[in-house]
CSV table of C-alpha atoms in Angstrom, one decimal:
chain,number,residue,atom,x,y,z
A,4,MET,CA,7.7,-42.3,-1.0
A,5,GLU,CA,4.2,-42.0,0.7
A,6,GLU,CA,3.3,-38.6,2.0
A,7,PHE,CA,1.1,-37.7,5.1
A,8,ILE,CA,-2.4,-36.9,4.3
A,9,GLY,CA,-2.9,-33.2,4.5
A,10,VAL,CA,0.6,-32.2,3.3
A,11,ILE,CA,0.7,-29.3,0.9
A,12,LYS,CA,3.5,-28.9,-1.7
A,13,LEU,CA,4.5,-26.6,-4.7
A,14,PHE,CA,4.2,-28.6,-7.8
A,15,ALA,CA,5.5,-27.5,-11.2
A,16,GLY,CA,2.8,-29.2,-13.3
A,17,ASN,CA,-0.5,-28.1,-14.5
A,18,PHE,CA,-2.6,-31.2,-13.0
A,19,ALA,CA,-2.7,-32.9,-9.6
A,20,PRO,CA,-1.2,-36.2,-9.4
A,21,ARG,CA,-3.1,-39.3,-8.5
A,22,GLY,CA,-3.8,-39.1,-4.7
A,23,TRP,CA,-3.3,-35.4,-4.6
A,24,ALA,CA,-5.6,-32.5,-5.4
A,25,MET,CA,-5.2,-28.8,-6.4
A,26,CYS,CA,-5.2,-26.4,-3.5
A,27,ASN,CA,-8.0,-24.2,-5.0
A,28,GLY,CA,-10.8,-24.2,-2.4
A,29,GLN,CA,-12.9,-27.2,-3.9
A,30,LEU,CA,-15.5,-28.8,-1.6
A,31,LEU,CA,-15.1,-32.6,-1.4
A,32,PRO,CA,-17.7,-35.1,0.1
A,33,ILE,CA,-16.8,-36.2,3.6
A,34,ASN,CA,-17.9,-39.8,2.9
A,35,GLN,CA,-15.3,-40.3,0.2
A,36,TYR,CA,-12.4,-38.5,2.0
A,37,ASN,CA,-12.9,-39.3,5.8
A,38,ALA,CA,-9.3,-39.3,6.7
A,39,VAL,CA,-8.6,-35.7,5.0
A,40,PHE,CA,-11.8,-34.4,6.7
A,41,ALA,CA,-10.5,-35.8,10.0
A,42,ILE,CA,-7.4,-33.6,9.7
A,43,LEU,CA,-9.0,-30.5,7.9
A,44,GLY,CA,-12.4,-30.3,9.4
A,45,THR,CA,-14.2,-27.2,8.2
A,46,THR,CA,-11.2,-24.8,8.5
A,47,TYR,CA,-11.2,-24.0,4.8
A,48,GLY,CA,-15.0,-24.4,4.1
A,49,GLY,CA,-17.7,-26.9,3.8
A,50,ASP,CA,-20.8,-27.6,5.9
A,51,GLY,CA,-19.2,-30.2,8.1
A,52,GLN,CA,-22.0,-32.7,7.4
A,53,THR,CA,-21.5,-33.7,3.9
A,54,THR,CA,-18.7,-31.4,2.5
A,55,PHE,CA,-15.4,-29.8,3.7
A,56,GLY,CA,-13.4,-27.5,1.7
A,57,LEU,CA,-9.7,-27.7,0.7
A,58,PRO,CA,-7.3,-24.7,1.1
A,59,ASN,CA,-7.5,-22.2,-1.7
A,60,LEU,CA,-3.9,-21.1,-2.4
A,61,GLN,CA,-4.8,-19.6,-5.8
A,62,SER,CA,-3.1,-16.2,-5.9
A,63,ARG,CA,-2.3,-16.5,-2.2
A,64,VAL,CA,0.9,-16.8,-0.2
A,65,PRO,CA,0.7,-19.2,3.0
A,66,ILE,CA,2.3,-18.0,6.2
A,67,GLY,CA,2.8,-19.9,9.5
A,68,MET,CA,-0.2,-19.7,11.9
A,69,GLY,CA,0.3,-18.3,15.4
A,70,GLN,CA,2.0,-15.4,16.7
A,71,GLY,CA,5.9,-14.8,16.3
A,72,PRO,CA,7.7,-12.4,18.6
A,73,GLY,CA,6.5,-8.7,18.0
A,74,LEU,CA,4.2,-9.9,15.1
A,75,SER,CA,0.5,-10.3,14.6
A,76,ASN,CA,-1.5,-13.3,15.5
A,77,TYR,CA,-2.9,-15.5,12.6
A,78,VAL,CA,-5.4,-18.1,13.0
A,79,GLN,CA,-5.4,-21.3,10.9
A,80,GLY,CA,-7.3,-20.8,7.7
A,81,GLN,CA,-7.5,-17.0,8.1
A,82,ILE,CA,-7.5,-15.1,4.9
A,83,SER,CA,-6.5,-11.5,4.6
A,84,GLY,CA,-4.2,-9.2,2.4
A,85,ALA,CA,-4.6,-7.3,-0.7
A,86,GLU,CA,-2.6,-6.9,-4.1
A,87,GLN,CA,-2.8,-3.3,-3.8
A,88,ILE,CA,-4.2,-0.5,-1.7
A,89,VAL,CA,-4.9,3.3,-2.1
A,90,LEU,CA,-3.1,5.2,0.7
A,91,THR,CA,-5.1,7.9,2.7
A,92,VAL,CA,-3.6,11.0,4.1
A,93,ASN,CA,-3.7,9.3,7.5
A,94,GLN,CA,-1.6,6.7,6.5
A,95,MET,CA,1.3,9.0,5.2
A,96,PRO,CA,3.9,9.9,7.6
A,97,ALA,CA,4.2,13.7,8.8
A,98,HIS,CA,6.2,15.5,6.2
A,99,ASN,CA,6.8,18.8,4.6
A,100,HIS,CA,6.6,20.1,1.0
A,101,THR,CA,8.5,23.2,-0.2
A,102,ALA,CA,6.8,25.8,-1.8
A,103,SER,CA,8.0,29.0,-3.5
A,104,VAL,CA,6.3,32.2,-4.2
A,105,LYS,CA,6.7,34.3,-7.3
A,106,VAL,CA,5.4,37.8,-7.3
A,107,SER,CA,4.6,38.7,-10.8
A,108,SER,CA,3.8,42.3,-10.2
A,109,ALA,CA,3.6,44.5,-7.0
A,110,ASN,CA,2.5,48.1,-6.2
A,111,ALA,CA,3.5,49.7,-2.9
A,112,THR,CA,2.8,53.2,-1.4
A,113,LEU,CA,6.1,54.7,-0.4
A,114,ASP,CA,5.5,56.6,2.8
A,115,THR,CA,8.9,58.2,3.3
A,116,ALA,CA,11.4,58.8,0.8
A,117,THR,CA,14.7,57.2,1.4
A,118,PRO,CA,17.7,59.1,0.1
A,119,GLY,CA,19.7,57.2,-2.3
A,120,ALA,CA,17.1,54.3,-2.4
A,121,SER,CA,14.6,55.7,-4.6
A,122,ILE,CA,13.4,58.8,-6.4
A,123,ALA,CA,9.8,58.3,-5.6
A,124,THR,CA,7.9,61.0,-3.8
A,125,PRO,CA,6.1,60.0,-0.6
A,126,GLY,CA,2.5,58.9,-1.2
A,127,SER,CA,3.2,57.8,-5.0
A,128,ILE,CA,2.7,54.6,-6.3
A,129,VAL,CA,6.1,52.6,-7.0
A,130,SER,CA,5.7,49.9,-9.8
A,131,ARG,CA,7.8,46.8,-9.9
A,132,ALA,CA,8.3,47.4,-13.5
A,133,PHE,CA,11.9,48.4,-14.5
A,134,VAL,CA,12.0,51.8,-15.9
A,135,PRO,CA,15.6,52.5,-17.1
A,136,THR,CA,15.3,56.3,-16.7
A,137,LEU,CA,14.5,55.8,-12.9
A,138,GLY,CA,17.6,54.7,-10.7
A,139,PHE,CA,17.5,52.6,-7.8
A,140,ASN,CA,20.4,51.7,-5.6
A,141,SER,CA,21.7,48.1,-5.3
A,142,ALA,CA,20.4,47.8,-1.6
A,143,THR,CA,18.4,44.6,-1.1
A,144,PRO,CA,14.7,45.6,-0.8
A,145,ASP,CA,12.8,44.9,2.7
A,146,VAL,CA,9.7,43.3,1.4
A,147,GLN,CA,7.1,41.7,3.7
A,148,LEU,CA,4.1,39.8,2.5
A,149,VAL,CA,1.6,40.3,5.1
A,150,GLY,CA,-1.4,38.1,5.3
A,151,THR,CA,-0.4,36.1,2.5
A,152,THR,CA,-1.5,32.2,2.3
A,153,VAL,CA,0.4,29.8,0.4
A,154,THR,CA,-1.4,26.6,-0.4
A,155,ASN,CA,0.2,23.5,-1.7
A,156,SER,CA,-2.2,21.1,-3.9
A,157,ILE,CA,-2.3,17.4,-2.7
A,158,ALA,CA,0.4,15.6,-4.4
A,159,GLY,CA,-0.1,12.1,-5.9
A,160,ALA,CA,-2.7,10.7,-8.4
A,161,ASN,CA,-5.0,8.7,-5.8
A,162,SER,CA,-3.7,5.6,-7.5
A,163,ALA,CA,-3.4,2.3,-6.0
A,164,VAL,CA,0.0,1.4,-4.8
A,165,PRO,CA,1.0,-2.2,-5.6
A,166,LEU,CA,2.2,-4.5,-2.7
A,167,MET,CA,3.2,-7.6,-4.6
A,168,GLN,CA,6.5,-9.1,-4.2
A,169,PRO,CA,8.1,-10.7,-7.2
A,170,TYR,CA,6.5,-13.9,-8.0
A,171,MET,CA,6.3,-17.0,-10.0
A,172,ALA,CA,2.9,-18.9,-10.3
A,173,MET,CA,2.9,-22.4,-9.4
A,174,ASN,CA,0.4,-25.0,-8.2
A,175,TYR,CA,0.0,-26.1,-4.5
A,176,ILE,CA,-1.2,-29.6,-4.2
A,177,ILE,CA,-2.6,-31.4,-1.1
A,178,CYS,CA,-2.0,-35.1,-0.4
A,179,LEU,CA,-5.5,-37.0,-0.1
A,180,GLU,CA,-4.1,-40.4,0.0
A,181,GLY,CA,-1.2,-41.7,2.1
A,182,ILE,CA,-0.2,-42.1,5.7
A,183,PHE,CA,-2.7,-40.7,8.5
A,184,PRO,CA,-0.4,-38.6,10.6
A,185,THR,CA,-0.4,-39.4,14.3
A,186,ARG,CA,-0.3,-36.9,17.0
A,187,ASP,CA,3.1,-36.9,19.1
């Protein structure tokens, strides 16, 4: 079965069959492959005078050219994409991190003695340390941290995030000899 010149197929072999070439971006002489040049032009490289390039699909996935509904526009021969990226703060969606504050020691000045809540004398320093001989009641203390700033450190390791879908490497080949496709 003859193929149209310029058709690209996946091929499980590690060579290109006769009349086909690997899609690895190599330059071909125009004078030896006029029909292929007439189809590809310099879309994939070459100077257009003596050489033209074949598509380079090594480590690349082809997508349909044009613009689908709600999608980006892709021009034939356009190369883009990356295997991984490092996200910046601007690329992260707005979100919150929980933080907790642990006070390891605190001193406070008692202005007014509260009957039954403390045995401290007004103006004396009240230590957080537990002293078994002093008695406090079981009322929940009213503690306010005024002017305190809690800062979270940046999370993450500034590492690249992989973008690759699961894959199996194979060869793309392009037909160099066959039927010249006619426009409809």
